[in-house]
Short mmCIF file of C-alpha atoms in Angstrom, two decimals:
data_model
loop_
_atom_site.label_atom_id
_atom_site.label_comp_id
_atom_site.label_asym_id
_atom_site.label_seq_id
_atom_site.Cartn_x
_atom_site.Cartn_y
_atom_site.Cartn_z
CA MET A 1 55.26 -29.11 -42.31
CA ALA A 2 54.32 -32.73 -42.85
CA THR A 3 56.67 -34.83 -44.93
CA SER A 4 55.82 -36.53 -48.19
CA SER A 5 56.23 -39.93 -46.55
CA GLN A 6 52.96 -39.35 -44.74
CA ILE A 7 51.06 -39.77 -48.04
CA THR A 8 50.98 -43.53 -47.85
CA ASN A 9 47.65 -43.95 -49.69
CA PRO A 10 47.32 -41.60 -52.68
CA ARG A 11 43.72 -42.62 -53.36
CA GLU A 12 42.63 -41.73 -49.84
CA PHE A 13 44.65 -38.53 -49.98
CA LEU A 14 43.10 -37.35 -53.26
CA THR A 15 39.64 -38.28 -51.99
CA GLU A 16 40.23 -36.21 -48.86
CA LEU A 17 41.23 -33.22 -51.01
CA PHE A 18 37.96 -33.59 -52.91
CA LEU A 19 35.85 -33.88 -49.76
CA ARG A 20 37.56 -30.84 -48.27
CA ALA A 21 36.69 -28.85 -51.41
CA VAL A 22 33.06 -29.95 -51.14
CA ALA A 23 32.88 -29.04 -47.45
CA ALA A 24 34.16 -25.54 -48.21
CA ALA A 25 31.00 -24.95 -50.29
CA ASP A 26 28.50 -26.39 -47.80
CA PRO A 27 25.52 -23.97 -47.75
CA MET A 28 25.26 -24.33 -43.97
CA ARG A 29 28.70 -22.70 -43.84
CA VAL A 30 28.51 -20.14 -46.65
CA VAL A 31 24.89 -18.86 -46.56
CA PRO A 32 24.49 -17.31 -43.06
CA PRO A 33 27.20 -14.61 -43.39
CA PHE A 34 25.31 -13.09 -46.34
CA LEU A 35 21.81 -12.96 -44.84
CA PRO A 36 20.41 -9.43 -44.32
CA ALA A 37 18.08 -8.08 -41.65
CA LYS A 38 14.43 -8.93 -42.18
CA PRO A 39 12.49 -6.39 -44.30
CA LYS A 40 9.50 -4.25 -43.33
CA GLY A 41 7.24 -6.40 -45.47
CA ARG A 42 7.35 -10.06 -46.44
CA LEU A 43 10.49 -12.15 -46.59
CA LEU A 44 9.94 -14.57 -49.46
CA VAL A 45 12.49 -17.30 -50.16
CA ILE A 46 12.67 -18.78 -53.65
CA GLY A 47 15.31 -20.81 -55.41
CA ALA A 48 16.42 -23.60 -57.68
CA GLY A 49 19.44 -25.84 -58.03
CA LYS A 50 21.13 -28.85 -56.53
CA ALA A 51 22.20 -26.81 -53.49
CA SER A 52 18.96 -24.86 -53.08
CA ALA A 53 17.31 -27.09 -50.47
CA ARG A 54 20.42 -27.08 -48.29
CA MET A 55 20.58 -23.29 -48.79
CA ALA A 56 16.96 -23.02 -47.63
CA GLU A 57 17.83 -25.12 -44.60
CA ALA A 58 20.64 -22.69 -43.80
CA VAL A 59 18.26 -19.72 -44.16
CA GLU A 60 15.80 -21.22 -41.70
CA SER A 61 18.60 -22.06 -39.27
CA HIS A 62 19.25 -18.30 -39.20
CA TYR A 63 15.75 -16.76 -39.34
CA GLY A 64 13.51 -19.59 -38.21
CA PRO A 65 10.56 -20.77 -40.38
CA CYS A 66 10.19 -18.75 -43.59
CA GLU A 67 7.70 -18.47 -46.44
CA GLY A 68 8.84 -19.72 -49.81
CA LEU A 69 9.48 -22.46 -52.34
CA VAL A 70 12.66 -23.91 -53.84
CA ILE A 71 13.15 -26.57 -56.49
CA THR A 72 15.94 -29.13 -56.22
CA ARG A 73 17.00 -32.39 -57.80
CA TYR A 74 15.39 -35.69 -56.83
CA GLY A 75 17.16 -36.97 -53.72
CA TYR A 76 18.48 -33.54 -52.69
CA ALA A 77 15.57 -32.36 -50.51
CA ARG A 78 16.00 -31.20 -46.93
CA ASP A 79 13.47 -30.78 -44.13
CA CYS A 80 12.41 -27.15 -43.74
CA ALA A 81 9.79 -25.79 -41.36
CA GLY A 82 8.25 -23.17 -43.65
CA ILE A 83 9.95 -23.20 -47.04
CA GLU A 84 8.45 -25.80 -49.36
CA ILE A 85 10.97 -28.06 -51.07
CA VAL A 86 9.95 -29.52 -54.42
CA GLU A 87 12.02 -32.16 -56.20
CA ALA A 88 12.25 -32.40 -59.98
CA ALA A 89 14.43 -33.95 -62.69
CA HIS A 90 17.96 -33.04 -63.71
CA PRO A 91 19.67 -32.76 -66.20
CA VAL A 92 16.58 -33.10 -68.43
CA PRO A 93 13.47 -31.27 -67.12
CA ASP A 94 10.23 -33.04 -66.25
CA ALA A 95 6.59 -32.18 -65.51
CA ALA A 96 7.31 -31.77 -61.79
CA GLY A 97 9.80 -29.01 -62.55
CA VAL A 98 7.38 -27.28 -64.91
CA ALA A 99 4.58 -27.29 -62.33
CA ALA A 100 6.86 -26.09 -59.54
CA THR A 101 8.25 -23.28 -61.71
CA GLN A 102 4.74 -22.02 -62.44
CA ARG A 103 3.92 -22.06 -58.73
CA LEU A 104 7.09 -20.12 -58.03
CA LEU A 105 6.13 -17.48 -60.61
CA ASP A 106 2.68 -17.22 -59.03
CA LEU A 107 4.29 -16.76 -55.61
CA VAL A 108 6.20 -13.64 -56.68
CA SER A 109 3.34 -12.05 -58.61
CA ASP A 110 1.94 -9.70 -55.91
CA LEU A 111 4.93 -8.22 -54.09
CA THR A 112 5.49 -4.65 -52.85
CA PRO A 113 8.55 -2.39 -52.49
CA ASP A 114 8.67 -3.27 -48.76
CA ASP A 115 9.09 -6.98 -49.50
CA LEU A 116 12.38 -8.82 -49.88
CA VAL A 117 12.84 -11.79 -52.17
CA LEU A 118 15.77 -13.97 -51.14
CA ALA A 119 16.71 -16.04 -54.20
CA LEU A 120 18.85 -19.14 -53.62
CA ILE A 121 20.37 -20.19 -56.92
CA SER A 122 22.93 -22.88 -57.70
CA GLY A 123 24.02 -25.14 -60.54
CA GLY A 124 21.30 -27.42 -61.82
CA GLY A 125 18.76 -24.63 -61.87
CA SER A 126 18.74 -24.55 -65.67
CA ALA A 127 16.87 -27.86 -65.78
CA LEU A 128 14.92 -27.46 -62.54
CA LEU A 129 13.49 -24.06 -63.44
CA CYS A 130 11.48 -25.01 -66.50
CA ALA A 131 8.86 -22.78 -68.10
CA PRO A 132 8.76 -23.25 -71.89
CA ALA A 133 8.32 -20.14 -74.00
CA ALA A 134 4.89 -19.54 -75.49
CA GLY A 135 4.11 -22.05 -78.21
CA LEU A 136 6.59 -24.68 -76.99
CA THR A 137 5.83 -27.96 -75.28
CA VAL A 138 7.80 -29.46 -72.40
CA GLU A 139 8.74 -32.33 -74.71
CA GLU A 140 10.27 -29.92 -77.22
CA LYS A 141 12.36 -28.27 -74.52
CA MET A 142 13.44 -31.68 -73.22
CA GLY A 143 14.50 -32.71 -76.71
CA VAL A 144 16.65 -29.63 -77.19
CA ASN A 145 18.17 -30.12 -73.73
CA ARG A 146 19.10 -33.75 -74.46
CA ALA A 147 20.66 -32.82 -77.79
CA LEU A 148 22.72 -30.04 -76.22
CA LEU A 149 23.96 -32.39 -73.49
CA ASP A 150 25.10 -34.92 -76.10
CA SER A 151 26.63 -32.35 -78.45
CA GLY A 152 29.74 -31.43 -76.48
CA ALA A 153 28.71 -27.75 -76.38
CA PRO A 154 30.21 -25.83 -73.43
CA ILE A 155 27.84 -24.78 -70.68
CA GLY A 156 27.86 -21.12 -71.71
CA GLN A 157 26.51 -21.93 -75.16
CA MET A 158 23.96 -24.36 -73.78
CA ASN A 159 22.65 -21.65 -71.49
CA VAL A 160 22.22 -19.15 -74.31
CA VAL A 161 19.84 -21.54 -76.04
CA ARG A 162 18.00 -22.35 -72.81
CA LYS A 163 17.40 -18.67 -72.04
CA HIS A 164 15.68 -17.95 -75.32
CA LEU A 165 13.36 -20.93 -75.02
CA SER A 166 12.22 -20.00 -71.51
CA LEU A 167 9.81 -17.75 -69.65
CA VAL A 168 11.94 -17.69 -66.50
CA LYS A 169 15.64 -17.61 -67.45
CA GLY A 170 17.69 -14.64 -68.64
CA GLY A 171 16.56 -12.32 -65.83
CA ARG A 172 12.85 -13.01 -66.22
CA LEU A 173 12.42 -14.39 -62.68
CA ALA A 174 14.07 -11.28 -61.20
CA ALA A 175 11.84 -9.05 -63.31
CA ALA A 176 8.78 -10.98 -62.12
CA CYS A 177 9.71 -10.06 -58.53
CA HIS A 178 9.48 -6.31 -59.24
CA PRO A 179 8.81 -4.02 -57.33
CA ALA A 180 10.22 -6.01 -54.39
CA GLN A 181 13.84 -5.83 -53.29
CA VAL A 182 15.78 -8.87 -54.48
CA LEU A 183 18.91 -10.43 -53.00
CA THR A 184 20.28 -13.40 -54.93
CA LEU A 185 22.77 -15.71 -53.25
CA LEU A 186 24.67 -17.77 -55.82
CA ILE A 187 26.74 -20.92 -55.47
CA SER A 188 28.71 -20.87 -58.69
CA ASP A 189 29.32 -23.89 -60.88
CA VAL A 190 30.35 -22.08 -64.05
CA PRO A 191 33.70 -20.85 -65.39
CA GLY A 192 34.17 -17.22 -64.41
CA ASP A 193 31.33 -17.19 -61.83
CA ASP A 194 29.12 -15.13 -64.16
CA PRO A 195 25.67 -14.63 -62.54
CA ALA A 196 24.13 -14.59 -66.01
CA GLN A 197 25.38 -18.16 -66.58
CA ILE A 198 24.67 -19.83 -63.23
CA ALA A 199 21.38 -21.75 -63.71
CA SER A 200 21.01 -19.80 -66.98
CA GLY A 201 20.73 -16.52 -65.08
CA PRO A 202 17.10 -16.36 -63.88
CA MET A 203 17.99 -13.39 -61.65
CA ALA A 204 20.49 -11.63 -63.96
CA GLY A 205 20.06 -9.45 -67.03
CA ASP A 206 21.41 -10.73 -70.32
CA GLY A 207 22.67 -9.39 -73.62
CA SER A 208 22.40 -12.45 -75.84
CA THR A 209 19.97 -12.69 -78.74
CA PRO A 210 17.75 -15.36 -80.31
CA ALA A 211 20.08 -15.23 -83.31
CA ASP A 212 22.93 -16.28 -81.02
CA ALA A 213 20.88 -19.28 -79.90
CA LEU A 214 20.08 -20.28 -83.47
CA ALA A 215 23.75 -20.04 -84.44
CA ILE A 216 24.68 -22.41 -81.59
CA LEU A 217 22.07 -24.97 -82.65
CA ASP A 218 23.35 -24.76 -86.22
CA GLN A 219 26.99 -25.01 -85.09
CA TYR A 220 26.32 -28.35 -83.40
CA LYS A 221 23.92 -29.51 -86.13
CA ILE A 222 21.03 -29.90 -83.68
CA ALA A 223 17.74 -30.42 -85.48
CA VAL A 224 14.80 -28.67 -83.81
CA SER A 225 11.05 -28.50 -84.36
CA PRO A 226 9.44 -25.69 -86.38
CA ALA A 227 8.04 -24.29 -83.11
CA VAL A 228 11.51 -24.00 -81.58
CA ARG A 229 12.88 -22.32 -84.68
CA ALA A 230 9.89 -19.96 -84.79
CA THR A 231 10.50 -19.01 -81.16
CA LEU A 232 14.09 -18.15 -81.94
CA ASN A 233 13.06 -16.07 -84.94
CA ARG A 234 10.98 -13.76 -82.71
CA PRO A 235 12.39 -10.66 -80.97
CA SER A 236 14.32 -11.34 -77.76
CA SER A 237 12.41 -11.44 -74.48
CA VAL A 238 15.37 -11.86 -72.11
CA ILE A 239 15.77 -8.96 -69.71
CA PRO A 240 18.50 -6.40 -70.55
CA VAL A 241 20.99 -5.65 -67.80
CA ASP A 242 19.81 -2.02 -67.59
CA ASP A 243 16.10 -2.89 -67.30
CA PRO A 244 14.57 -0.75 -64.50
CA ARG A 245 12.91 -3.83 -63.03
CA LEU A 246 16.37 -5.03 -62.01
CA ALA A 247 17.32 -1.77 -60.27
CA ALA A 248 16.49 -3.15 -56.79
CA ALA A 249 18.22 -6.49 -57.44
CA GLU A 250 21.52 -7.38 -55.75
CA THR A 251 23.66 -10.47 -56.34
CA ARG A 252 26.32 -12.14 -54.19
CA ILE A 253 28.56 -15.09 -55.07
CA ILE A 254 28.83 -17.03 -51.79
CA ALA A 255 30.78 -20.11 -52.94
CA SER A 256 32.91 -20.72 -56.00
CA PRO A 257 35.11 -23.34 -57.65
CA LEU A 258 38.26 -21.29 -57.03
CA HIS A 259 37.64 -21.02 -53.30
CA SER A 260 37.05 -24.76 -52.98
CA LEU A 261 40.16 -25.56 -55.02
CA SER A 262 42.16 -23.20 -52.83
CA ILE A 263 41.00 -24.97 -49.67
CA ALA A 264 42.08 -28.31 -51.16
CA GLY A 265 45.39 -26.74 -52.14
CA HIS A 266 46.05 -25.58 -48.59
CA LEU A 267 45.53 -29.14 -47.32
CA ALA A 268 47.90 -30.52 -49.97
CA GLU A 269 50.58 -27.97 -49.05
CA ALA A 270 50.17 -28.77 -45.35
CA SER A 271 50.78 -32.41 -46.27
CA GLY A 272 54.15 -31.60 -47.80
CA CYS A 273 53.14 -31.26 -51.46
CA GLU A 274 53.94 -28.63 -54.00
CA VAL A 275 50.65 -27.43 -55.49
CA ARG A 276 50.26 -26.25 -59.07
CA MET A 277 46.89 -24.64 -59.67
CA LEU A 278 45.90 -25.08 -63.32
CA GLY A 279 42.78 -22.95 -63.08
CA ASP A 280 39.14 -23.13 -61.96
CA ALA A 281 37.59 -22.62 -65.40
CA LEU A 282 39.03 -25.34 -67.66
CA GLU A 283 36.69 -26.42 -70.45
CA GLY A 284 36.87 -28.72 -73.43
CA GLU A 285 36.51 -32.41 -74.20
CA ALA A 286 37.07 -34.46 -71.04
CA ARG A 287 39.19 -37.06 -72.84
CA ASP A 288 41.46 -34.40 -74.34
CA LEU A 289 41.97 -32.64 -71.01
CA GLY A 290 42.66 -35.96 -69.28
CA ALA A 291 45.34 -36.89 -71.76
CA ALA A 292 46.89 -33.42 -71.58
CA GLN A 293 47.14 -33.44 -67.79
CA ALA A 294 48.58 -36.97 -67.86
CA CYS A 295 51.31 -35.77 -70.22
CA MET A 296 52.00 -32.85 -67.91
CA ALA A 297 52.28 -35.23 -64.94
CA LYS A 298 54.73 -37.49 -66.80
CA ALA A 299 56.90 -34.50 -67.61
CA LEU A 300 57.05 -33.63 -63.90
CA ARG A 301 58.27 -37.06 -62.77
CA LYS A 302 61.92 -35.98 -63.03
CA ASP A 303 61.34 -32.94 -60.79
CA VAL A 304 59.59 -35.05 -58.16
CA GLU A 305 62.28 -37.71 -58.09
CA SER A 306 64.93 -35.02 -57.78
CA SER A 307 63.27 -33.11 -54.94
CA GLY A 308 61.55 -35.99 -53.18
CA ARG A 309 58.48 -33.77 -52.82
CA PRO A 310 55.12 -34.72 -54.37
CA ILE A 311 53.47 -32.35 -56.82
CA VAL A 312 49.69 -31.96 -56.93
CA LEU A 313 47.95 -30.56 -60.01
CA LEU A 314 44.54 -29.05 -59.18
CA SER A 315 41.93 -27.84 -61.64
CA GLY A 316 38.24 -27.10 -61.91
CA GLY A 317 35.77 -26.02 -64.55
CA GLU A 318 33.34 -28.04 -66.62
CA CYS A 319 34.47 -30.54 -69.21
CA THR A 320 32.15 -31.77 -71.90
CA VAL A 321 31.58 -35.12 -73.57
CA THR A 322 30.59 -35.48 -77.18
CA ARG A 323 28.57 -38.67 -77.16
CA ARG A 324 29.93 -41.23 -79.60
CA GLY A 325 28.77 -44.45 -77.95
CA ASP A 326 25.89 -45.69 -75.85
CA GLY A 327 27.70 -46.37 -72.58
CA VAL A 328 27.19 -44.93 -69.10
CA GLY A 329 29.70 -42.19 -68.63
CA GLY A 330 30.35 -38.70 -67.38
CA PRO A 331 33.00 -36.05 -67.96
CA ASN A 332 34.92 -36.73 -64.75
CA ALA A 333 35.10 -40.48 -65.24
CA GLU A 334 36.02 -39.95 -68.89
CA PHE A 335 38.79 -37.54 -67.84
CA VAL A 336 40.26 -40.16 -65.48
CA LEU A 337 39.99 -42.99 -68.00
CA SER A 338 41.66 -40.95 -70.73
CA ALA A 339 44.42 -39.92 -68.31
CA ALA A 340 44.96 -43.51 -67.22
CA LEU A 341 45.30 -44.68 -70.82
CA GLU A 342 47.85 -41.96 -71.51
CA LEU A 343 49.78 -42.84 -68.35
CA ASP A 344 49.65 -46.59 -69.10
CA GLY A 345 50.74 -47.60 -65.59
CA CYS A 346 53.34 -44.87 -65.14
CA ALA A 347 54.74 -45.21 -61.61
CA GLY A 348 53.87 -42.68 -58.95
CA ILE A 349 51.04 -40.87 -60.77
CA HIS A 350 47.49 -41.01 -59.41
CA VAL A 351 44.41 -39.25 -60.80
CA LEU A 352 41.00 -38.36 -59.34
CA ALA A 353 38.16 -36.35 -60.87
CA CYS A 354 34.71 -35.85 -59.37
CA ASP A 355 31.71 -33.57 -59.67
CA THR A 356 31.21 -31.67 -56.43
CA ASP A 357 27.45 -32.28 -56.54
CA GLY A 358 28.01 -36.04 -56.28
CA VAL A 359 26.67 -36.83 -59.77
CA ASP A 360 28.89 -37.21 -62.82
CA GLY A 361 26.91 -37.25 -66.05
CA ALA A 362 24.24 -39.93 -66.21
CA ALA A 363 25.25 -41.94 -63.14
CA GLU A 364 24.74 -41.47 -59.40
CA VAL A 365 28.50 -41.54 -59.02
CA ALA A 366 30.69 -38.53 -58.18
CA GLY A 367 33.62 -39.62 -60.33
CA ALA A 368 36.59 -41.96 -60.43
CA TYR A 369 40.17 -42.65 -59.38
CA ALA A 370 43.03 -44.33 -61.23
CA GLY A 371 46.51 -45.26 -60.08
CA PRO A 372 49.42 -47.06 -61.76
CA GLU A 373 47.81 -50.46 -61.18
CA THR A 374 44.21 -49.65 -62.17
CA LEU A 375 44.26 -50.56 -65.87
CA ALA A 376 46.28 -53.76 -65.39
CA GLN A 377 43.95 -54.99 -62.65
CA ALA A 378 40.89 -54.17 -64.74
CA ARG A 379 42.26 -55.98 -67.78
CA GLN A 380 42.88 -59.07 -65.65
CA ILE A 381 39.13 -59.31 -65.01
CA GLY A 382 38.19 -58.70 -68.64
CA ALA A 383 37.57 -54.94 -68.76
CA ASP A 384 38.83 -53.10 -71.83
CA PRO A 385 39.66 -49.44 -71.03
CA ALA A 386 40.13 -48.34 -74.64
CA LEU A 387 36.79 -49.82 -75.67
CA ALA A 388 35.11 -48.22 -72.67
CA LEU A 389 36.45 -44.80 -73.63
CA ALA A 390 35.38 -45.24 -77.25
CA ASN A 391 31.87 -46.15 -76.10
CA ASN A 392 31.56 -43.35 -73.50
CA ASP A 393 31.31 -46.10 -70.89
CA ALA A 394 33.78 -44.89 -68.26
CA HIS A 395 31.44 -45.39 -65.31
CA SER A 396 30.90 -49.03 -66.18
CA PHE A 397 34.64 -49.52 -66.50
CA PHE A 398 35.46 -47.97 -63.13
CA GLY A 399 32.60 -49.86 -61.53
CA THR A 400 34.19 -53.10 -62.70
CA ALA A 401 37.58 -51.87 -61.50
CA SER A 402 36.23 -50.85 -58.06
CA SER A 403 37.57 -47.35 -58.69
CA GLN A 404 34.42 -45.26 -58.53
CA ILE A 405 34.07 -42.40 -56.03
CA VAL A 406 30.53 -42.48 -54.60
CA THR A 407 29.39 -39.76 -52.18
CA GLY A 408 25.63 -39.58 -52.62
CA PRO A 409 24.08 -36.08 -52.77
CA THR A 410 26.58 -33.52 -51.48
CA LEU A 411 23.90 -30.77 -51.35
CA THR A 412 26.20 -28.26 -53.02
CA ASN A 413 27.68 -27.70 -56.47
CA VAL A 414 30.88 -25.85 -57.38
CA ASN A 415 31.59 -27.75 -60.56
CA ASP A 416 34.21 -30.39 -61.32
CA PHE A 417 37.22 -31.12 -59.12
CA ARG A 418 40.32 -32.69 -60.63
CA ALA A 419 43.51 -33.66 -58.81
CA VAL A 420 46.65 -35.42 -60.07
CA ILE A 421 49.45 -36.31 -57.68
CA ILE A 422 52.96 -37.23 -58.76
CA THR A 423 54.80 -39.01 -55.93
CA PRO A 424 58.40 -40.16 -55.65
CA GLY A 425 59.10 -43.88 -55.68
CA GLN A 426 55.49 -45.14 -55.85
#
């Protein structure tokens, strides 16, 4: 086993843990083992999400050129020989996503029992698959989406509202594929890996109600148009889990936050660290979770100094940010900034948090790193960490401090990755 002295650069070490977690969820690695034999009839590939284009690329590397269409985020397209890749906006839908979703629905409208629909679904699909319910405009859906993103609501609650304002979520896309066979391959980015939550469950039946959606909007005091409220006062149109149209539908989780965290944990252990896995489904306010993990790390300093062995805290899940200011931030950067403020230069503790899709909140930045020297160096050049946190401006702060983690599109998405290392004598 490697010794702790080999971890000479904690920032590089934590970054390598993150990149190893991302690589473990690369669609080119995880898709092929789940691909079935070709059907008697058509093989039609559909999909949506930040990983969907890379998933389509993996499908064609296995079968050769295929028929189909997938929708991914701007900048996440891949070259495919047969499957059409359409880019659209995320996290707030746009007209390109609406048009592509309608084309996708048209594509599955005339299938037979001999056909197989291969659905490639990953995080981000909630925004990319956009078909407003009857009587709603795209602008109204966009407004609700923005308000939910700013409210601090957890992803599960956001998805309940999205399902009941949609013609495609909550199992509707799977039902539209009937009577074809359906195999859905899912890259999970949600706590618990629930197929009904990933991309708001377009291929999974659902038991929520419009009343549930209204209660969530009221809980977060989100004002909506009369048309939105009227839609949510109508009977539910999501597809129940026992609907016969879903009888020929099968779902497989092919990559998950827990698996990626475990891969990172194995690397940390091989490097001489003790790993403490805090869970793959942590939720809550990013700043609160950052402060809590910083306190945990400080409490472990005595153990590390006594044993001489570093401890790594690993966690995943999806933090939220309740917008209070007008800065440029994201939950991972806010987690790191809050942790750094709590640590206040504490020796030997280093923190990294990144989104595995390469985009944290509103910025094309994966996340951020902070070590014992980060805040002091930033203050020397005029950056105020407390003010940045108050203004939800963590990305600007870490940009000034040269502590951003920038990967570009990773072409996968297994949610947030957080790592804290406590080292002896550093």
